[in-house]
Amino acid sequence: MPSSVPSFAELLRRCEHAAVHLELRDWYAPTDRFEAWQRGDRIDWDDRESWWHPYDQMITDAVARGVVIRRARVISEPVSDYIRWEHYVTHANITAGEDVRWLPRRQATAIALPGNDFWLFDGALLRVHHFSGDGVVIEDEITADPNAVKLCAAAFETVWELAIPHHLYEI
């Protein structure tokens, strides 16, 4: 059954000012890139052509239009192998134009956090990710519900203020 949810690419193309992404999980479904990293393969960051993906280009294009893109990750410490890998590959996010921060979960106790990861576009439209227990995306949901938007926007900004910039967060 085809999804009625607009693609991330379409939502980012429509975005005019800001896109923020909050990640709350310590584990997502493994990818080939993650499994290669676990085997010891490392990316040659000097060979951009070998790792640059269409996602990276979408981010770069949006930033060039003036869209500010921020990503915050709430993580458990000590970190999982998956988070260790995400920290490693965040070099690509930064190179594409994202600003990324990390918040140890123990510092998030007083924050009202939503139950799911999300993207918030221009402070008005949420793309909510629903995952299975093992980190597989089950579905994405789009909502402009004012209460959900308000909660997610406030949660993101609170996390952002407390979080550690990527270049300062050491695994």
Short mmCIF file of C-alpha atoms in Angstrom, two decimals:
data_model
loop_
_atom_site.label_atom_id
_atom_site.label_comp_id
_atom_site.label_asym_id
_atom_site.label_seq_id
_atom_site.Cartn_x
_atom_site.Cartn_y
_atom_site.Cartn_z
CA MET A 1 0.00 0.00 0.00
CA PRO A 2 1.58 3.34 -1.01
CA SER A 3 2.27 5.84 1.74
CA SER A 4 0.39 9.12 1.76
CA VAL A 5 3.21 10.69 3.77
CA PRO A 6 5.35 13.06 1.68
CA SER A 7 8.95 11.94 1.33
CA PHE A 8 11.67 13.53 3.41
CA ALA A 9 13.09 15.00 0.21
CA GLU A 10 9.77 16.65 -0.63
CA LEU A 11 9.36 18.07 2.88
CA LEU A 12 12.89 19.43 2.86
CA ARG A 13 12.35 21.02 -0.57
CA ARG A 14 9.27 22.80 0.82
CA CYS A 15 11.12 23.92 3.94
CA GLU A 16 11.91 27.64 3.96
CA HIS A 17 13.68 28.42 7.24
CA ALA A 18 14.54 25.55 9.58
CA ALA A 19 14.44 21.80 9.95
CA VAL A 20 15.24 20.14 13.25
CA HIS A 21 15.66 16.45 13.98
CA LEU A 22 15.47 14.83 17.40
CA GLU A 23 16.77 11.29 17.81
CA LEU A 24 15.99 9.41 21.01
CA ARG A 25 17.06 5.82 20.37
CA ASP A 26 20.35 4.09 21.19
CA TRP A 27 19.91 1.58 18.40
CA TYR A 28 18.44 1.60 14.91
CA ALA A 29 18.19 -1.22 12.39
CA PRO A 30 21.71 -2.05 11.23
CA THR A 31 22.78 -1.02 7.74
CA ASP A 32 25.49 -2.39 5.48
CA ARG A 33 27.62 0.64 6.34
CA PHE A 34 27.25 -0.02 10.08
CA GLU A 35 28.12 -3.69 9.67
CA ALA A 36 31.19 -2.79 7.59
CA TRP A 37 32.27 -0.37 10.32
CA GLN A 38 31.85 -3.15 12.91
CA ARG A 39 34.21 -5.30 10.80
CA GLY A 40 36.79 -2.52 10.95
CA ASP A 41 36.17 -0.78 7.63
CA ARG A 42 36.71 2.96 7.85
CA ILE A 43 35.66 5.76 5.52
CA ASP A 44 38.29 7.68 3.62
CA TRP A 45 36.94 11.14 4.42
CA ASP A 46 39.34 12.66 1.87
CA ASP A 47 37.58 10.67 -0.89
CA ARG A 48 34.23 12.44 -0.73
CA GLU A 49 32.94 10.69 -3.82
CA SER A 50 33.16 7.34 -2.00
CA TRP A 51 30.81 8.33 0.84
CA TRP A 52 28.72 11.29 -0.38
CA HIS A 53 25.07 10.22 -0.67
CA PRO A 54 21.93 11.84 -2.11
CA TYR A 55 20.87 12.66 1.49
CA ASP A 56 24.04 14.71 1.96
CA GLN A 57 23.34 16.62 -1.24
CA MET A 58 19.73 17.33 -0.18
CA ILE A 59 21.03 18.83 3.06
CA THR A 60 23.67 20.88 1.25
CA ASP A 61 21.08 22.18 -1.22
CA ALA A 62 18.67 23.15 1.58
CA VAL A 63 21.41 24.94 3.53
CA ALA A 64 22.41 26.80 0.35
CA ARG A 65 18.78 28.06 0.16
CA GLY A 66 19.12 29.40 3.71
CA VAL A 67 17.51 26.54 5.64
CA VAL A 68 19.14 25.96 9.04
CA ILE A 69 19.34 22.25 9.81
CA ARG A 70 19.98 21.04 13.35
CA ARG A 71 20.08 17.50 14.74
CA ALA A 72 20.13 16.55 18.41
CA ARG A 73 20.67 13.08 19.76
CA VAL A 74 19.71 11.99 23.28
CA ILE A 75 21.95 9.04 24.10
CA SER A 76 22.69 6.62 26.92
CA GLU A 77 26.22 6.41 28.30
CA PRO A 78 28.27 4.39 27.96
CA VAL A 79 27.16 4.56 24.34
CA SER A 80 26.01 1.60 22.27
CA ASP A 81 28.07 0.44 19.31
CA TYR A 82 25.45 1.95 17.07
CA ILE A 83 25.84 5.38 18.67
CA ARG A 84 29.62 5.03 18.48
CA TRP A 85 29.20 4.46 14.72
CA GLU A 86 26.73 7.36 14.40
CA HIS A 87 29.27 9.63 16.07
CA TYR A 88 31.88 8.48 13.55
CA VAL A 89 29.67 9.05 10.48
CA THR A 90 28.37 12.40 11.74
CA HIS A 91 31.34 13.82 9.84
CA ALA A 92 29.14 13.45 6.74
CA ASN A 93 26.23 15.33 8.37
CA ILE A 94 28.51 18.18 9.39
CA THR A 95 30.15 18.33 5.96
CA ALA A 96 26.70 18.49 4.33
CA GLY A 97 25.76 21.47 6.51
CA GLU A 98 23.95 20.12 9.57
CA ASP A 99 24.73 21.31 13.08
CA VAL A 100 24.73 18.29 15.42
CA ARG A 101 24.70 18.03 19.20
CA TRP A 102 24.68 15.17 21.72
CA LEU A 103 22.88 15.04 25.06
CA PRO A 104 23.66 12.28 27.54
CA ARG A 105 20.30 10.81 28.61
CA ARG A 106 21.09 11.29 32.31
CA GLN A 107 20.88 15.07 31.66
CA ALA A 108 17.42 14.77 30.08
CA THR A 109 15.42 13.72 33.15
CA ALA A 110 13.66 17.08 33.57
CA ILE A 111 12.79 17.45 29.86
CA ALA A 112 9.32 16.56 28.58
CA LEU A 113 10.37 14.42 25.62
CA PRO A 114 8.07 13.03 22.93
CA GLY A 115 7.88 9.27 22.59
CA ASN A 116 9.27 9.20 19.06
CA ASP A 117 12.03 10.59 16.88
CA PHE A 118 10.88 13.39 14.60
CA TRP A 119 11.73 16.06 12.06
CA LEU A 120 10.08 19.45 12.54
CA PHE A 121 9.92 21.65 9.44
CA ASP A 122 9.60 25.44 9.79
CA GLY A 123 8.25 24.99 13.32
CA ALA A 124 4.91 23.85 11.95
CA LEU A 125 4.95 20.38 10.40
CA LEU A 126 6.12 17.19 12.11
CA ARG A 127 7.32 14.02 10.43
CA VAL A 128 7.19 11.47 13.25
CA HIS A 129 9.11 8.19 12.96
CA HIS A 130 7.57 5.04 14.43
CA PHE A 131 10.06 2.20 15.02
CA SER A 132 9.81 -1.44 16.01
CA GLY A 133 11.72 -2.55 19.10
CA ASP A 134 14.71 -3.58 16.99
CA GLY A 135 14.95 -0.20 15.27
CA VAL A 136 13.16 -0.83 11.98
CA VAL A 137 11.00 2.04 10.73
CA ILE A 138 7.40 0.84 10.84
CA GLU A 139 5.89 4.03 9.43
CA ASP A 140 6.22 7.78 9.31
CA GLU A 141 3.39 10.05 10.28
CA ILE A 142 2.80 13.67 9.29
CA THR A 143 1.01 16.00 11.67
CA ALA A 144 0.53 19.71 12.17
CA ASP A 145 -1.35 19.14 15.44
CA PRO A 146 -0.56 22.29 17.44
CA ASN A 147 -0.09 20.40 20.73
CA ALA A 148 2.32 17.88 19.20
CA VAL A 149 4.22 20.63 17.37
CA LYS A 150 4.48 22.70 20.56
CA LEU A 151 5.74 19.74 22.64
CA CYS A 152 8.27 18.65 20.01
CA ALA A 153 9.55 22.16 19.35
CA ALA A 154 9.99 22.83 23.08
CA ALA A 155 11.66 19.45 23.64
CA PHE A 156 14.08 20.01 20.79
CA GLU A 157 15.06 23.50 21.92
CA THR A 158 15.58 22.34 25.52
CA VAL A 159 17.71 19.41 24.39
CA TRP A 160 19.65 21.71 22.04
CA GLU A 161 20.49 24.17 24.81
CA LEU A 162 21.81 21.41 27.08
CA ALA A 163 23.51 19.30 24.42
CA ILE A 164 27.20 19.17 23.58
CA PRO A 165 28.31 20.31 20.11
CA HIS A 166 29.56 17.41 18.00
CA HIS A 167 33.16 18.64 17.85
CA LEU A 168 33.29 18.70 21.67
CA TYR A 169 31.52 15.41 22.42
CA GLU A 170 33.96 12.57 22.83
CA ILE A 171 32.97 8.92 22.80
#
